[in-house]
Amino acid sequence: MPDWGLGRYELIAAELEPAAQRVVAMANPLRGERVLDIACGTGNAAILAARFRASVTGIDLAPRLVEVARQRAADEGLDATFKVGDAQHLPFPDHSFDVVLSIFGLIFAPDREGAFSELVRVLRPTGRALFTTWLPGGAIDRMMGIFGKAMAEATGESPPQPAFEWHDADAVRALAGRHGVEVAFHDSQLQFKGPSPDEYFDRNTLNHPMSLSMRPVLEAAGLFEDTSEEALQVLREGNEDPQAFQVTSRYRVVQIRPRG
């Protein structure tokens, strides 16, 4: 896993705010309800929930991102607490939260069963949880596939196979069933924009933790330049705005409720 404290992920996280807005609106946290944002990053969902006057806690493995989230909340005077911690080992008692959220965070936990189990454990029997996962397809997905293939070549390892396909509705239903909760799915899409494909690519190369983690490995193998050009060409071909840059990625909101 990359070190998510590398670079300036806050610039990237800002692009994910529309998804956070949708999820928080669906959760509809009430004044005084306890809300947990798992793998909160820079606090997008946590801050939105705190604006509803809920009592919010955010947790993330990256200390620098926790500090960014903490400062954002302080600047608005919001009731939000942020902690450094692991989604797979949440430091909270059972049934602590009315609402549990995760915006493209839970899906990166290496132990998917453990992380899902923890989400369910801390959720109250009358509560609700929502998290987002990416759906396959689109220029960003293809670009990441190119880098994944290059990393496999650079390291001599097979391309990593995901431990769990979060976009697979049947797999998620089976996982939910093992943990005594019901799930519903709501698909949506997110646009990524910039002045041009080249500017967008360069911005991510310089700031995204995943890009910064891969670059030295690819450079050492002499693959960085060719891989970057191939990935940039995918963005150019997938560009939906001839005057600037826009590509669309599809994602899914998974909604969870305890049975009964």
GROMACS .gro file of C-alpha atoms in nm:
model
  260
    1MET     CA    1   0.000   0.000   0.000
    2PRO     CA    2   0.125   0.352  -0.069
    3ASP     CA    3   0.205   0.598   0.206
    4TRP     CA    4  -0.103   0.819   0.176
    5GLY     CA    5   0.081   1.098   0.356
    6LEU     CA    6   0.310   1.148   0.056
    7GLY     CA    7   0.262   1.447  -0.172
    8ARG     CA    8  -0.043   1.669  -0.139
    9TYR     CA    9  -0.336   1.431  -0.146
   10GLU     CA   10  -0.561   1.716  -0.036
   11LEU     CA   11  -0.548   1.846  -0.396
   12ILE     CA   12  -0.669   1.510  -0.523
   13ALA     CA   13  -0.924   1.458  -0.245
   14ALA     CA   14  -1.099   1.781  -0.341
   15GLU     CA   15  -1.209   1.611  -0.664
   16LEU     CA   16  -1.390   1.345  -0.460
   17GLU     CA   17  -1.608   1.591  -0.266
   18PRO     CA   18  -1.916   1.543  -0.491
   19ALA     CA   19  -1.919   1.174  -0.397
   20ALA     CA   20  -1.886   1.265  -0.029
   21GLN     CA   21  -2.172   1.511  -0.064
   22ARG     CA   22  -2.395   1.245  -0.216
   23VAL     CA   23  -2.313   0.989   0.053
   24VAL     CA   24  -2.364   1.229   0.344
   25ALA     CA   25  -2.695   1.344   0.196
   26MET     CA   26  -2.805   0.981   0.172
   27ALA     CA   27  -2.697   0.915   0.530
   28ASN     CA   28  -2.878   1.230   0.650
   29PRO     CA   29  -2.703   1.251   0.988
   30LEU     CA   30  -2.917   1.412   1.255
   31ARG     CA   31  -2.809   1.667   1.512
   32GLY     CA   32  -2.625   1.490   1.791
   33GLU     CA   33  -2.592   1.155   1.616
   34ARG     CA   34  -2.249   0.992   1.637
   35VAL     CA   35  -2.084   0.958   1.296
   36LEU     CA   36  -1.762   0.775   1.205
   37ASP     CA   37  -1.569   0.845   0.884
   38ILE     CA   38  -1.338   0.547   0.817
   39ALA     CA   39  -1.017   0.618   0.622
   40CYS     CA   40  -1.128   0.979   0.631
   41GLY     CA   41  -0.831   1.122   0.443
   42THR     CA   42  -0.858   1.501   0.450
   43GLY     CA   43  -1.203   1.481   0.610
   44ASN     CA   44  -1.444   1.538   0.321
   45ALA     CA   45  -1.731   1.328   0.458
   46ALA     CA   46  -1.655   1.403   0.822
   47ILE     CA   47  -1.672   1.777   0.770
   48LEU     CA   48  -1.992   1.756   0.569
   49ALA     CA   49  -2.153   1.543   0.842
   50ALA     CA   50  -2.035   1.784   1.112
   51ARG     CA   51  -2.215   2.065   0.929
   52PHE     CA   52  -2.536   1.871   1.007
   53ARG     CA   53  -2.441   1.923   1.376
   54ALA     CA   54  -2.365   1.555   1.419
   55SER     CA   55  -2.085   1.450   1.654
   56VAL     CA   56  -1.819   1.326   1.413
   57THR     CA   57  -1.503   1.118   1.443
   58GLY     CA   58  -1.264   1.059   1.154
   59ILE     CA   59  -0.990   0.797   1.149
   60ASP     CA   60  -0.708   0.746   0.900
   61LEU     CA   61  -0.368   0.574   0.888
   62ALA     CA   62  -0.188   0.882   0.750
   63PRO     CA   63  -0.095   1.128   1.028
   64ARG     CA   64  -0.045   1.416   0.785
   65LEU     CA   65  -0.393   1.375   0.636
   66VAL     CA   66  -0.541   1.359   0.986
   67GLU     CA   67  -0.378   1.693   1.060
   68VAL     CA   68  -0.521   1.842   0.740
   69ALA     CA   69  -0.870   1.719   0.834
   70ARG     CA   70  -0.832   1.846   1.191
   71GLN     CA   71  -0.735   2.192   1.070
   72ARG     CA   72  -1.023   2.207   0.821
   73ALA     CA   73  -1.272   2.127   1.095
   74ALA     CA   74  -1.113   2.375   1.336
   75ASP     CA   75  -1.131   2.649   1.074
   76GLU     CA   76  -1.508   2.601   1.060
   77GLY     CA   77  -1.554   2.549   1.433
   78LEU     CA   78  -1.709   2.206   1.378
   79ASP     CA   79  -1.763   1.926   1.630
   80ALA     CA   80  -1.524   1.676   1.474
   81THR     CA   81  -1.244   1.468   1.623
   82PHE     CA   82  -0.975   1.305   1.412
   83LYS     CA   83  -0.754   1.012   1.510
   84VAL     CA   84  -0.471   0.814   1.354
   85GLY     CA   85  -0.585   0.454   1.327
   86ASP     CA   86  -0.650   0.147   1.116
   87ALA     CA   87  -0.982   0.059   0.953
   88GLN     CA   88  -0.904  -0.305   1.029
   89HIS     CA   89  -0.871  -0.240   1.404
   90LEU     CA   90  -1.106   0.041   1.501
   91PRO     CA   91  -1.036   0.171   1.854
   92PHE     CA   92  -1.403   0.204   1.951
   93PRO     CA   93  -1.646  -0.009   2.153
   94ASP     CA   94  -1.917  -0.216   1.988
   95HIS     CA   95  -2.224  -0.025   1.865
   96SER     CA   96  -2.062   0.318   1.910
   97PHE     CA   97  -2.198   0.499   1.603
   98ASP     CA   98  -2.532   0.581   1.447
   99VAL     CA   99  -2.373   0.642   1.107
  100VAL     CA  100  -2.055   0.498   0.956
  101LEU     CA  101  -1.914   0.636   0.628
  102SER     CA  102  -1.615   0.571   0.407
  103ILE     CA  103  -1.542   0.753   0.081
  104PHE     CA  104  -1.308   0.537  -0.131
  105GLY     CA  105  -1.124   0.437   0.185
  106LEU     CA  106  -1.250   0.106   0.324
  107ILE     CA  107  -1.190  -0.054  -0.017
  108PHE     CA  108  -0.811  -0.015   0.020
  109ALA     CA  109  -0.789  -0.216   0.343
  110PRO     CA  110  -0.575  -0.527   0.280
  111ASP     CA  111  -0.799  -0.738   0.504
  112ARG     CA  112  -1.140  -0.677   0.348
  113GLU     CA  113  -1.321  -0.919   0.579
  114GLY     CA  114  -1.161  -0.763   0.886
  115ALA     CA  115  -1.237  -0.408   0.777
  116PHE     CA  116  -1.599  -0.488   0.692
  117SER     CA  117  -1.638  -0.675   1.022
  118GLU     CA  118  -1.509  -0.371   1.211
  119LEU     CA  119  -1.750  -0.139   1.030
  120VAL     CA  120  -2.042  -0.362   1.129
  121ARG     CA  121  -1.914  -0.405   1.484
  122VAL     CA  122  -1.911  -0.034   1.565
  123LEU     CA  123  -2.248   0.033   1.399
  124ARG     CA  124  -2.551   0.053   1.625
  125PRO     CA  125  -2.833  -0.197   1.557
  126THR     CA  126  -3.053   0.091   1.444
  127GLY     CA  127  -2.777   0.263   1.248
  128ARG     CA  128  -2.679   0.288   0.883
  129ALA     CA  129  -2.349   0.276   0.699
  130LEU     CA  130  -2.248   0.382   0.350
  131PHE     CA  131  -1.923   0.345   0.160
  132THR     CA  132  -1.811   0.401  -0.198
  133THR     CA  133  -1.621   0.182  -0.441
  134TRP     CA  134  -1.504   0.238  -0.797
  135LEU     CA  135  -1.666   0.054  -1.087
  136PRO     CA  136  -1.449  -0.075  -1.372
  137GLY     CA  137  -1.414   0.124  -1.693
  138GLY     CA  138  -1.321   0.473  -1.800
  139ALA     CA  139  -0.994   0.648  -1.873
  140ILE     CA  140  -0.874   0.669  -1.512
  141ASP     CA  141  -0.925   0.297  -1.463
  142ARG     CA  142  -0.737   0.221  -1.785
  143MET     CA  143  -0.456   0.455  -1.685
  144MET     CA  144  -0.416   0.280  -1.350
  145GLY     CA  145  -0.409  -0.054  -1.531
  146ILE     CA  146  -0.115   0.064  -1.741
  147PHE     CA  147   0.079   0.164  -1.431
  148GLY     CA  148  -0.009  -0.162  -1.258
  149LYS     CA  149   0.125  -0.362  -1.553
  150ALA     CA  150   0.444  -0.155  -1.557
  151MET     CA  151   0.495  -0.205  -1.183
  152ALA     CA  152   0.462  -0.579  -1.232
  153GLU     CA  153   0.729  -0.568  -1.503
  154ALA     CA  154   0.957  -0.349  -1.289
  155THR     CA  155   0.934  -0.574  -0.984
  156GLY     CA  156   0.922  -0.908  -1.167
  157GLU     CA  157   0.598  -0.991  -0.992
  158SER     CA  158   0.259  -1.076  -1.138
  159PRO     CA  159   0.013  -0.787  -1.146
  160PRO     CA  160  -0.151  -0.783  -0.803
  161GLN     CA  161  -0.497  -0.935  -0.800
  162PRO     CA  162  -0.739  -0.758  -0.568
  163ALA     CA  163  -0.818  -0.962  -0.259
  164PHE     CA  164  -1.181  -0.870  -0.306
  165GLU     CA  165  -1.381  -0.717  -0.588
  166TRP     CA  166  -1.577  -0.447  -0.407
  167HIS     CA  167  -1.767  -0.365  -0.727
  168ASP     CA  168  -1.902  -0.723  -0.747
  169ALA     CA  169  -2.254  -0.696  -0.604
  170ASP     CA  170  -2.286  -1.070  -0.544
  171ALA     CA  171  -1.957  -1.081  -0.354
  172VAL     CA  172  -2.058  -0.785  -0.139
  173ARG     CA  173  -2.398  -0.943  -0.068
  174ALA     CA  174  -2.227  -1.262   0.042
  175LEU     CA  175  -1.988  -1.066   0.263
  176ALA     CA  176  -2.279  -0.874   0.415
  177GLY     CA  177  -2.469  -1.195   0.476
  178ARG     CA  178  -2.180  -1.339   0.674
  179HIS     CA  179  -2.194  -1.035   0.899
  180GLY     CA  180  -2.569  -1.016   0.946
  181VAL     CA  181  -2.639  -0.697   0.754
  182GLU     CA  182  -2.839  -0.606   0.445
  183VAL     CA  183  -2.699  -0.408   0.152
  184ALA     CA  184  -2.836  -0.193  -0.127
  185PHE     CA  185  -2.647  -0.044  -0.421
  186HIS     CA  186  -2.668   0.301  -0.580
  187ASP     CA  187  -2.455   0.374  -0.887
  188SER     CA  188  -2.334   0.719  -0.985
  189GLN     CA  189  -2.049   0.890  -1.166
  190LEU     CA  190  -1.782   1.146  -1.099
  191GLN     CA  191  -1.610   1.384  -1.339
  192PHE     CA  192  -1.240   1.464  -1.317
  193LYS     CA  193  -1.148   1.794  -1.480
  194GLY     CA  194  -0.855   2.015  -1.561
  195PRO     CA  195  -0.722   2.266  -1.814
  196SER     CA  196  -0.580   1.985  -2.029
  197PRO     CA  197  -0.497   1.612  -2.014
  198ASP     CA  198  -0.130   1.698  -1.971
  199GLU     CA  199  -0.194   1.934  -1.678
  200TYR     CA  200  -0.417   1.679  -1.506
  201PHE     CA  201  -0.160   1.403  -1.551
  202ASP     CA  202   0.126   1.621  -1.424
  203ARG     CA  203  -0.077   1.733  -1.122
  204ASN     CA  204  -0.139   1.374  -1.021
  205THR     CA  205   0.219   1.269  -1.091
  206LEU     CA  206   0.348   1.539  -0.858
  207ASN     CA  207   0.089   1.507  -0.581
  208HIS     CA  208  -0.089   1.170  -0.570
  209PRO     CA  209   0.056   0.926  -0.312
  210MET     CA  210   0.017   0.630  -0.546
  211SER     CA  211   0.205   0.808  -0.825
  212LEU     CA  212   0.481   0.914  -0.589
  213SER     CA  213   0.514   0.560  -0.455
  214MET     CA  214   0.541   0.406  -0.802
  215ARG     CA  215   0.769   0.658  -0.967
  216PRO     CA  216   1.105   0.559  -0.810
  217VAL     CA  217   1.039   0.191  -0.884
  218LEU     CA  218   0.956   0.262  -1.247
  219GLU     CA  219   1.249   0.502  -1.287
  220ALA     CA  220   1.492   0.244  -1.150
  221ALA     CA  221   1.362  -0.004  -1.408
  222GLY     CA  222   1.382   0.252  -1.690
  223LEU     CA  223   1.007   0.233  -1.746
  224PHE     CA  224   0.877   0.561  -1.612
  225GLU     CA  225   0.892   0.773  -1.927
  226ASP     CA  226   0.734   0.520  -2.162
  227THR     CA  227   0.467   0.424  -1.909
  228SER     CA  228   0.382   0.788  -1.846
  229GLU     CA  229   0.344   0.859  -2.216
  230GLU     CA  230   0.120   0.556  -2.264
  231ALA     CA  231  -0.095   0.655  -1.966
  232LEU     CA  232  -0.116   1.017  -2.081
  233GLN     CA  233  -0.228   0.901  -2.425
  234VAL     CA  234  -0.518   0.715  -2.260
  235LEU     CA  235  -0.628   1.039  -2.095
  236ARG     CA  236  -0.600   1.227  -2.423
  237GLU     CA  237  -0.807   0.967  -2.607
  238GLY     CA  238  -1.067   0.952  -2.329
  239ASN     CA  239  -1.100   1.329  -2.296
  240GLU     CA  240  -1.464   1.438  -2.313
  241ASP     CA  241  -1.395   1.812  -2.338
  242PRO     CA  242  -1.204   1.924  -2.650
  243GLN     CA  243  -1.154   2.271  -2.501
  244ALA     CA  244  -1.002   2.149  -2.172
  245PHE     CA  245  -1.010   1.812  -1.994
  246GLN     CA  246  -1.283   1.594  -1.848
  247VAL     CA  247  -1.318   1.220  -1.797
  248THR     CA  248  -1.593   1.030  -1.618
  249SER     CA  249  -1.549   0.749  -1.367
  250ARG     CA  250  -1.836   0.540  -1.238
  251TYR     CA  251  -1.869   0.451  -0.873
  252ARG     CA  252  -2.110   0.270  -0.644
  253VAL     CA  253  -2.250   0.364  -0.305
  254VAL     CA  254  -2.300   0.055  -0.089
  255GLN     CA  255  -2.568   0.113   0.175
  256ILE     CA  256  -2.569  -0.109   0.483
  257ARG     CA  257  -2.831  -0.170   0.751
  258PRO     CA  258  -2.830  -0.431   1.027
  259ARG     CA  259  -3.098  -0.694   0.982
  260GLY     CA  260  -3.415  -0.641   1.183
   0.00000   0.00000   0.00000
